[in-house]
Coordinates of C-alpha atoms in Angstrom, one line a residue:
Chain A
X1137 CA 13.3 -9.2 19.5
X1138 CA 15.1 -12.3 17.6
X1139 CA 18.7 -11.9 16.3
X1140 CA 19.3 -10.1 13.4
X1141 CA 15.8 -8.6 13.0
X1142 CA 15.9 -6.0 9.9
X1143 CA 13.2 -3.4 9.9
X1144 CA 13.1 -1.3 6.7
X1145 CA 11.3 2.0 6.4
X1146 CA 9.9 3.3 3.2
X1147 CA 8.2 6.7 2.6
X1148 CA 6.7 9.3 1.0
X1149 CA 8.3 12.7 0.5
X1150 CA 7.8 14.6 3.9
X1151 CA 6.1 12.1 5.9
X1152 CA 8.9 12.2 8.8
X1153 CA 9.9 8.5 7.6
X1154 CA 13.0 9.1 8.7
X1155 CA 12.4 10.0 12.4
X1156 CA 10.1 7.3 12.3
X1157 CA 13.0 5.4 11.5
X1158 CA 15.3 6.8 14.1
X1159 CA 12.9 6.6 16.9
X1160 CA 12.7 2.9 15.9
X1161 CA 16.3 2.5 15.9
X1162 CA 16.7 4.8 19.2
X1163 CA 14.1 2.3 21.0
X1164 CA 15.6 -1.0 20.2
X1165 CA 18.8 0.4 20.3
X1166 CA 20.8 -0.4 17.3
X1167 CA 22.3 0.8 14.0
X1168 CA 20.1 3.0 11.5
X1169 CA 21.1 3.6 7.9
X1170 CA 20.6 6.2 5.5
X1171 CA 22.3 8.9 4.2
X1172 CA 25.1 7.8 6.0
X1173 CA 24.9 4.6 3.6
X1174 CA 26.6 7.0 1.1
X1175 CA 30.1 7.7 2.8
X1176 CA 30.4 4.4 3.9
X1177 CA 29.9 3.5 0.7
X1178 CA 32.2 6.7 -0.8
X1179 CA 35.1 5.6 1.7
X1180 CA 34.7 1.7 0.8
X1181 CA 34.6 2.0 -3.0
X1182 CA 37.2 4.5 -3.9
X1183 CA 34.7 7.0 -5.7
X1184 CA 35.8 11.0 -4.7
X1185 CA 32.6 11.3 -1.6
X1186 CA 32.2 14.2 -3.2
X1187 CA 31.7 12.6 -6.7
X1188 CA 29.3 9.8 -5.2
X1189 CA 27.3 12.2 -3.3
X1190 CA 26.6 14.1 -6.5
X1191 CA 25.9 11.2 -8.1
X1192 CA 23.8 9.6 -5.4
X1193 CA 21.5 13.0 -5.1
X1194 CA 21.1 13.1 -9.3
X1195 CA 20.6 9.3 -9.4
X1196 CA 17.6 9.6 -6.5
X1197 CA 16.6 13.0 -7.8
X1198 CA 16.6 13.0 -11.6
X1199 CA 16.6 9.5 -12.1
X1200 CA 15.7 10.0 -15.9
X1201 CA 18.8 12.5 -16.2
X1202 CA 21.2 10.4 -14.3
X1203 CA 20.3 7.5 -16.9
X1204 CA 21.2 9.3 -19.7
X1205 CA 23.8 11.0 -18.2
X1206 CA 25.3 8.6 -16.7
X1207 CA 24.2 5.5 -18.0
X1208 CA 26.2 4.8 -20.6
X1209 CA 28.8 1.3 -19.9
X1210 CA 31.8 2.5 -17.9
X1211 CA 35.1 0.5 -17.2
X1212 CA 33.8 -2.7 -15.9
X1213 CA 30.6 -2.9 -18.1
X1214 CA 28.5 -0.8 -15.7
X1215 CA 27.2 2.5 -16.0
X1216 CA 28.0 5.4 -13.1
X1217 CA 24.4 4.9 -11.7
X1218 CA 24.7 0.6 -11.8
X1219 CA 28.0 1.1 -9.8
X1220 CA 26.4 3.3 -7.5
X1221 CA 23.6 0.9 -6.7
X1222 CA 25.7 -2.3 -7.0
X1223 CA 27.9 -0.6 -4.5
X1224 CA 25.4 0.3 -2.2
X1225 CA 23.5 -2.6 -2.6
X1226 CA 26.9 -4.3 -1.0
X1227 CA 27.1 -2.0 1.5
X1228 CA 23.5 -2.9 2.6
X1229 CA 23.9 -6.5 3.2
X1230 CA 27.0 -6.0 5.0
X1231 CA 25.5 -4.3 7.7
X1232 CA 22.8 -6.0 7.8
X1233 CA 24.7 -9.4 8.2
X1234 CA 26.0 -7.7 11.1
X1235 CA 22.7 -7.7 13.1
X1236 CA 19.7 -5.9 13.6
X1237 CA 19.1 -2.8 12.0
X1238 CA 17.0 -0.4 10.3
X1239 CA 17.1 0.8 6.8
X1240 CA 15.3 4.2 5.4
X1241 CA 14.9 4.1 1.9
X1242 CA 18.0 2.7 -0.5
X1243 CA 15.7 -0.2 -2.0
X1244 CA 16.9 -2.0 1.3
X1245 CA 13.6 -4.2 1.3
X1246 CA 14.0 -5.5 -2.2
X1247 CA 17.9 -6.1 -1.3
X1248 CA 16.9 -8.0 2.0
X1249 CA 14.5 -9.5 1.1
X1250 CA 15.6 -12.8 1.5
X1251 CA 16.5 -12.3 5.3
X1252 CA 14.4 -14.7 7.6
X1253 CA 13.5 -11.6 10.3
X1254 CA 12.9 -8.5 7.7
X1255 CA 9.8 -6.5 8.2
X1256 CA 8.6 -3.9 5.8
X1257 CA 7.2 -0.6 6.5
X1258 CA 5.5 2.2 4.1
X1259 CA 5.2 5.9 5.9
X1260 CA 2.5 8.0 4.5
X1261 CA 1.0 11.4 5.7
X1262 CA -1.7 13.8 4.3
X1263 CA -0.4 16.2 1.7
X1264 CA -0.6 19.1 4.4
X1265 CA 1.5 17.6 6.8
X1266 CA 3.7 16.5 4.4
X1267 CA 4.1 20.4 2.6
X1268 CA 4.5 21.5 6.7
X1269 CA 7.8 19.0 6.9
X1270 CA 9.2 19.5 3.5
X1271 CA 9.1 23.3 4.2
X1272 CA 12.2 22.9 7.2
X1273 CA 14.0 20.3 4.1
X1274 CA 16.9 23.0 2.9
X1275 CA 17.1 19.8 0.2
X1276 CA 13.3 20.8 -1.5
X1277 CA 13.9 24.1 -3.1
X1278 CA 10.1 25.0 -2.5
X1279 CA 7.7 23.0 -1.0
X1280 CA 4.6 22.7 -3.1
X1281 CA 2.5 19.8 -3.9
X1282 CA 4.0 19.5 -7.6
X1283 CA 7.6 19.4 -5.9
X1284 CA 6.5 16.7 -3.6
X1285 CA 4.6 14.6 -6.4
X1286 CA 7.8 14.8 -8.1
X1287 CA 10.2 13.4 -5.9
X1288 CA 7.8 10.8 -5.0
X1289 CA 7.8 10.2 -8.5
X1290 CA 11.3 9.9 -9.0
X1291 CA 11.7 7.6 -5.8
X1292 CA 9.4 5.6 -7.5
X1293 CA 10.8 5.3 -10.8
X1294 CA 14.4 4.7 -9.0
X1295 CA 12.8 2.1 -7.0
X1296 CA 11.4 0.5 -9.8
X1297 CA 13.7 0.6 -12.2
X1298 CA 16.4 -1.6 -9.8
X1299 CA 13.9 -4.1 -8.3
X1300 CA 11.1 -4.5 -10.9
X1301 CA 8.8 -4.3 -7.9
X1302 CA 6.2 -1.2 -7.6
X1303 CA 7.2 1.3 -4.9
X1304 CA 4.0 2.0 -2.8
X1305 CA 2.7 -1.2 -3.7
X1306 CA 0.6 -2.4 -0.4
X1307 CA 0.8 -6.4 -1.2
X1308 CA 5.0 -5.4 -0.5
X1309 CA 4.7 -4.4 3.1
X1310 CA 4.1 -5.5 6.2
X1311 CA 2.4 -2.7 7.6
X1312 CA 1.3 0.7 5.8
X1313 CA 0.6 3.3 8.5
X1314 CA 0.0 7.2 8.5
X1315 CA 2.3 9.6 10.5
X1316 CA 0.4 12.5 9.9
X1317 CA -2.7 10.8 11.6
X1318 CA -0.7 9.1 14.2
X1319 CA 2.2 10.6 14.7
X1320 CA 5.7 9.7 14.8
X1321 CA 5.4 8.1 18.7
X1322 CA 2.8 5.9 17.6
X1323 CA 3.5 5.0 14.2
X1324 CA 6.6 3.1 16.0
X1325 CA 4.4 1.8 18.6
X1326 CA 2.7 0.1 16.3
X1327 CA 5.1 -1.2 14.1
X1328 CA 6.9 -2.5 17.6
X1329 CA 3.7 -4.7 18.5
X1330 CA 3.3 -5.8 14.7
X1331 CA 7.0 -7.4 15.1
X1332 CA 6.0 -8.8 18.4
X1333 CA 3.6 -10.4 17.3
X1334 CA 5.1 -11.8 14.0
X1335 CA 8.0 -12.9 16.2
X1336 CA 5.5 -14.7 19.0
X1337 CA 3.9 -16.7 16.0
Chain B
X1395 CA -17.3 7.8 16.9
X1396 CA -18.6 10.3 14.8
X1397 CA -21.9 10.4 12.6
X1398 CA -21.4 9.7 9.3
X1399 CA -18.2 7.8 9.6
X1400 CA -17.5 5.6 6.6
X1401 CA -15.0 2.3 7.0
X1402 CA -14.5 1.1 3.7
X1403 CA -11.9 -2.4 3.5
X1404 CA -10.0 -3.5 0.4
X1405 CA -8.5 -6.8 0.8
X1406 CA -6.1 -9.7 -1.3
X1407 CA -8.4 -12.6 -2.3
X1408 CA -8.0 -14.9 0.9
X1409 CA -7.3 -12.2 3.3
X1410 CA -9.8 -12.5 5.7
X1411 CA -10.9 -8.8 4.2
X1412 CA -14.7 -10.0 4.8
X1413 CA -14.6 -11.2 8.0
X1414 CA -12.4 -8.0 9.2
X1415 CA -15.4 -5.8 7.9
X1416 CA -17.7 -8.2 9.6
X1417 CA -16.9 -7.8 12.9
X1418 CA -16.1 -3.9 12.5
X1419 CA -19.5 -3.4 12.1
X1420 CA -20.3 -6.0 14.9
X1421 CA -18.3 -4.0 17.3
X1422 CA -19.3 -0.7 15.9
X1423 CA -23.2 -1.9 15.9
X1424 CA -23.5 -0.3 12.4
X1425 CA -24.1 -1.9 9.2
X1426 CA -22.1 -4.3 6.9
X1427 CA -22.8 -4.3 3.0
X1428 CA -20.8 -5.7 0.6
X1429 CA -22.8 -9.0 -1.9
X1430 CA -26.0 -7.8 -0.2
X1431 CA -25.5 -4.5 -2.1
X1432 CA -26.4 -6.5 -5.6
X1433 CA -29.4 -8.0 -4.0
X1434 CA -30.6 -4.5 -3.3
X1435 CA -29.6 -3.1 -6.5
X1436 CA -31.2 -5.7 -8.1
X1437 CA -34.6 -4.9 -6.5
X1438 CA -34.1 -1.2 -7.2
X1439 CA -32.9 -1.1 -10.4
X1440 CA -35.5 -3.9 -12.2
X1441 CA -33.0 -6.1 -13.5
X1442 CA -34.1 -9.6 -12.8
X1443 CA -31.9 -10.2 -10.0
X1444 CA -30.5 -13.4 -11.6
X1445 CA -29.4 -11.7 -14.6
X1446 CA -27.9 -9.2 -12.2
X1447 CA -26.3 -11.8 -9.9
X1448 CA -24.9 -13.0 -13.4
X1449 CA -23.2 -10.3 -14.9
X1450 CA -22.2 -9.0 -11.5
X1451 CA -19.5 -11.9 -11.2
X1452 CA -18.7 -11.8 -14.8
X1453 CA -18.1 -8.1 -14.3
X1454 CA -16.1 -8.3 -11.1
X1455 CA -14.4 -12.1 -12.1
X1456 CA -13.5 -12.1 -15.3
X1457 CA -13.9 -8.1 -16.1
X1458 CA -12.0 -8.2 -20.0
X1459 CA -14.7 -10.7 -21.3
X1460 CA -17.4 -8.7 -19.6
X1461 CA -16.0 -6.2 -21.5
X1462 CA -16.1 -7.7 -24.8
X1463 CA -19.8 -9.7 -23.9
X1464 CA -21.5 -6.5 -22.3
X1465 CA -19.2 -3.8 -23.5
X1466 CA -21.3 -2.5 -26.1
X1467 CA -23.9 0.7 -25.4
X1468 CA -27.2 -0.4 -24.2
X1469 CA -30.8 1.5 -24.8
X1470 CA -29.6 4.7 -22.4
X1471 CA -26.0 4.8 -23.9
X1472 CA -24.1 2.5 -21.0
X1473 CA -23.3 -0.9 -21.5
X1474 CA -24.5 -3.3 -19.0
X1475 CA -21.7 -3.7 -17.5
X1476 CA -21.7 0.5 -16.7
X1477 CA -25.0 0.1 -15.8
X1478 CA -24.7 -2.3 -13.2
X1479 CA -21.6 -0.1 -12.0
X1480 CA -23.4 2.7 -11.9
X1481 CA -26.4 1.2 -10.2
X1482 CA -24.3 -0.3 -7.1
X1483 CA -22.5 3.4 -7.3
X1484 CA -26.0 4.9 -6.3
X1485 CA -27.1 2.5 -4.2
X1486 CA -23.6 2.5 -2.1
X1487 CA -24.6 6.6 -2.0
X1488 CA -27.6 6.1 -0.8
X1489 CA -26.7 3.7 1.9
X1490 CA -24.1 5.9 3.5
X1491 CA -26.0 8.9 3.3
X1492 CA -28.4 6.9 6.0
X1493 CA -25.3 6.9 8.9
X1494 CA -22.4 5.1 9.7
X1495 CA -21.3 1.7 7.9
X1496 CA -18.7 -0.7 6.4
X1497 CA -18.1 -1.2 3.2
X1498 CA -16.3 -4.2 1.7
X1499 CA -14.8 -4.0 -1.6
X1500 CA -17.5 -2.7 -4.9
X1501 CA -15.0 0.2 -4.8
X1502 CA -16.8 2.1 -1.9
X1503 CA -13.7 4.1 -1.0
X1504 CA -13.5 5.8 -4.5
X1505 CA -17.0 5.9 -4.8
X1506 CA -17.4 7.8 -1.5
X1507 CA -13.9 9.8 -1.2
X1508 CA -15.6 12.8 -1.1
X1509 CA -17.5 11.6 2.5
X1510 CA -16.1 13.9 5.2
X1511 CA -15.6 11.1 7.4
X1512 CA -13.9 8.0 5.4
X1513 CA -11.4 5.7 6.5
X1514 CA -10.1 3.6 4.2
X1515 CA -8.1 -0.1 4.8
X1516 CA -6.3 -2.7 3.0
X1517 CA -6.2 -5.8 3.9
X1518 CA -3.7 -9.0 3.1
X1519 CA -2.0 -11.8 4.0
X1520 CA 1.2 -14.1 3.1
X1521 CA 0.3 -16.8 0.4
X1522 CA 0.1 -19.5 2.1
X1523 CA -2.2 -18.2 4.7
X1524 CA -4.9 -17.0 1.3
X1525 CA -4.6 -20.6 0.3
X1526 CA -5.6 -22.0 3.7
X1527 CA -8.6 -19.4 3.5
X1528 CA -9.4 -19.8 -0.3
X1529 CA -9.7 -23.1 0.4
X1530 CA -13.2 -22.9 1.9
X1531 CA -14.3 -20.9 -0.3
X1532 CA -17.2 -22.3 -2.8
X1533 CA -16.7 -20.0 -5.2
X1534 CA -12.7 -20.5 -5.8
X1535 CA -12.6 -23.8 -8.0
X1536 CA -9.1 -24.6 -7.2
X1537 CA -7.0 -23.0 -4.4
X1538 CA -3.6 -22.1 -6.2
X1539 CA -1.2 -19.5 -6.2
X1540 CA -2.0 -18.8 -9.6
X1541 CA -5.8 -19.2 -9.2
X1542 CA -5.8 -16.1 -5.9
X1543 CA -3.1 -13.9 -8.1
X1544 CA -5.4 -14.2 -11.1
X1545 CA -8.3 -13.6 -8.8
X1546 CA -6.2 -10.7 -7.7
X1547 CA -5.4 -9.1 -11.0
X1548 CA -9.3 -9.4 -12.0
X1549 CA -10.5 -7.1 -9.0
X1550 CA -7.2 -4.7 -9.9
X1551 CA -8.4 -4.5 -13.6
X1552 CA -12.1 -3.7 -12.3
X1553 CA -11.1 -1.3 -9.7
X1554 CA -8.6 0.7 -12.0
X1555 CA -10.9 0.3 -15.2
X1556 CA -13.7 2.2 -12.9
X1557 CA -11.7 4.7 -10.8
X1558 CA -8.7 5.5 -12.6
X1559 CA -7.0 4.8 -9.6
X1560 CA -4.1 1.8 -8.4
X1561 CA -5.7 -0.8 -6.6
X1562 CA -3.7 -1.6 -3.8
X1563 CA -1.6 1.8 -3.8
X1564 CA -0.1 2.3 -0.1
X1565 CA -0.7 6.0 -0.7
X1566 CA -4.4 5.6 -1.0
X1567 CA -5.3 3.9 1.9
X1568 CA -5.5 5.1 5.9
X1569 CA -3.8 2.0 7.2
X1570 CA -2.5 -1.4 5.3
X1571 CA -2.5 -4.2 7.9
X1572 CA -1.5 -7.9 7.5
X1573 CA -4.4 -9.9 8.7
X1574 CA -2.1 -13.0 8.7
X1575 CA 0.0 -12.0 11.1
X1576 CA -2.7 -10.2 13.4
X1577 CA -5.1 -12.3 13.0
X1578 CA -8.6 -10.2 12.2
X1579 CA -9.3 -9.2 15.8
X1580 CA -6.2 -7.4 16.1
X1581 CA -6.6 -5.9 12.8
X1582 CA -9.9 -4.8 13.9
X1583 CA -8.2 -3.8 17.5
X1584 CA -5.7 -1.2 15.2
X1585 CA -8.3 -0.3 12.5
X1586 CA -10.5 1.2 15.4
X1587 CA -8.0 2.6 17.5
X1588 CA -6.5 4.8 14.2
X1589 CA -10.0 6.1 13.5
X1590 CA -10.1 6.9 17.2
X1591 CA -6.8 8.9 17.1
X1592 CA -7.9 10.3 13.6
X1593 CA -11.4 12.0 14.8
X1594 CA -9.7 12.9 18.2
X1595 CA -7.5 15.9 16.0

């Protein structure tokens, strides 16, 4: 794989993006990012970590909420939620100046997307499969297909909102796959090959 | 493969979407419809097929004036422009109620997402690779950027107008591959390797 490759995974509520992401980052052996993004990014920036956690979940959450809660110009002419993403956003390309890495969810394709080596990924799975994962989440208070509409719906309108691109949007991606079909083994089989061959070209 | 099984491709203008679907069905041994499905219709339905041909490229090419032109009801309530939907609607029916086959484009996976046994893909490719395609294309009468996302937008507004659904939308599709960076025999490789996996469960 060629220096500095960036792989970013994005996903739909309960569609085991993020193992998909860590068995991609287990295989090639180096850094995955996401949740962790957020006390890197609470340590860096001075916020409490227990402040930007809160914020972070409301922000992804209850994007709507968070907006008028929170959106309101603060000390330096950004709101709570524009810090948070400006801060995270800075946190992103740090690491991934640092080499090659993998990125689950945080808008890390539109960030990146200027890096020569990035490669895009969208995880789906079938409703069922995705209501069987959701139910182990102690995050999704009860795992019904409203709920997970929901978040996706709020991932989306997040997404949108700080990139002007459409989350979900096939053009945006390299590669859309299912995991529920495939499973998590071969979901990053395939998204291995797709880089291989990219890279060969 | 199973009885029945429907392979339906949606693809970028450019993207090779034609030729992926082509040489499915070569493989497969099954059938291949996509312009061929107006010629039929045509026969079936009593239009003259000229006047069909006509209004089939208005509808799908520039689908607002169609609109505007055709929009208004006909002797049986549709305008022309439903009526030739709904004619290719029955006929693409009919044609996978006889077995096994590929469809490409003419909405065939909303049309027939009720089939027990339907895979659907989308197909696309970088922008420069569309233009090297579009180029030999007859019917494109200048091979820009502009001219394939215009192209684009028309066959969103069609699809959406008739489905309700996002053309294009990750979430709706089995398997999003870049036929670009594959190359359409790979794509074809992966599309019949997922079905494989899928009717294995």
């Amino acid at each position: 794989m060629k220096a500095n490759t960036i792989i970013t995974i994005s996903r739909q509520y309960g569609s085991q993006g993020r193992e998909v992401g860590q068995e991609l980052a287990n295989r090639l052996g180096i850094p995955y990012y996401d949740r962790d993004l957020i006390t890197l990014a609470a340590k860096e920036s001075g916020f409490s970590e227990d402040l930007f956690d809160q914020l972070d979940r409301r922000a992804t959450n209850s994007f709507l909420y968070s907006l008028t809660m929170f959106g309101s110009a603060g000390i330096n002419g950004l709101s709570l939620t524009d810090q948070l993403y400006v801060t995270q956003r800075n946190i992103i390309r740090d690491l991934a100046a640092k080499g090659s890495c993998v990125f689950v969810g945080r808008c890390a394709d539109y960030i990146l997307r200027k890096e020569p080596e990035i490669y895009n990924f969208f995880i789906k799975a079938p409703m069922e499969k995705r209501l069987e994962h959701a139910k182990d989440d102690p995050k999704v208070p009860e795992a019904t297909k409203e709920t997970l509409e929901k978040l996706d719906k709020q991932r989306s309108a997040y997404y949108n909102f700080y990139t002007g691109q459409i989350w979900g949007n096939a053009a945006n991606y390299d590669m859309c796959l299912d995991s529920g079909v495939l499973g998590v083994s071969k979901v990053v089989d395939m998204i291995l090959e797709y880089i291989d061959i990219a890279q060969k070209e």
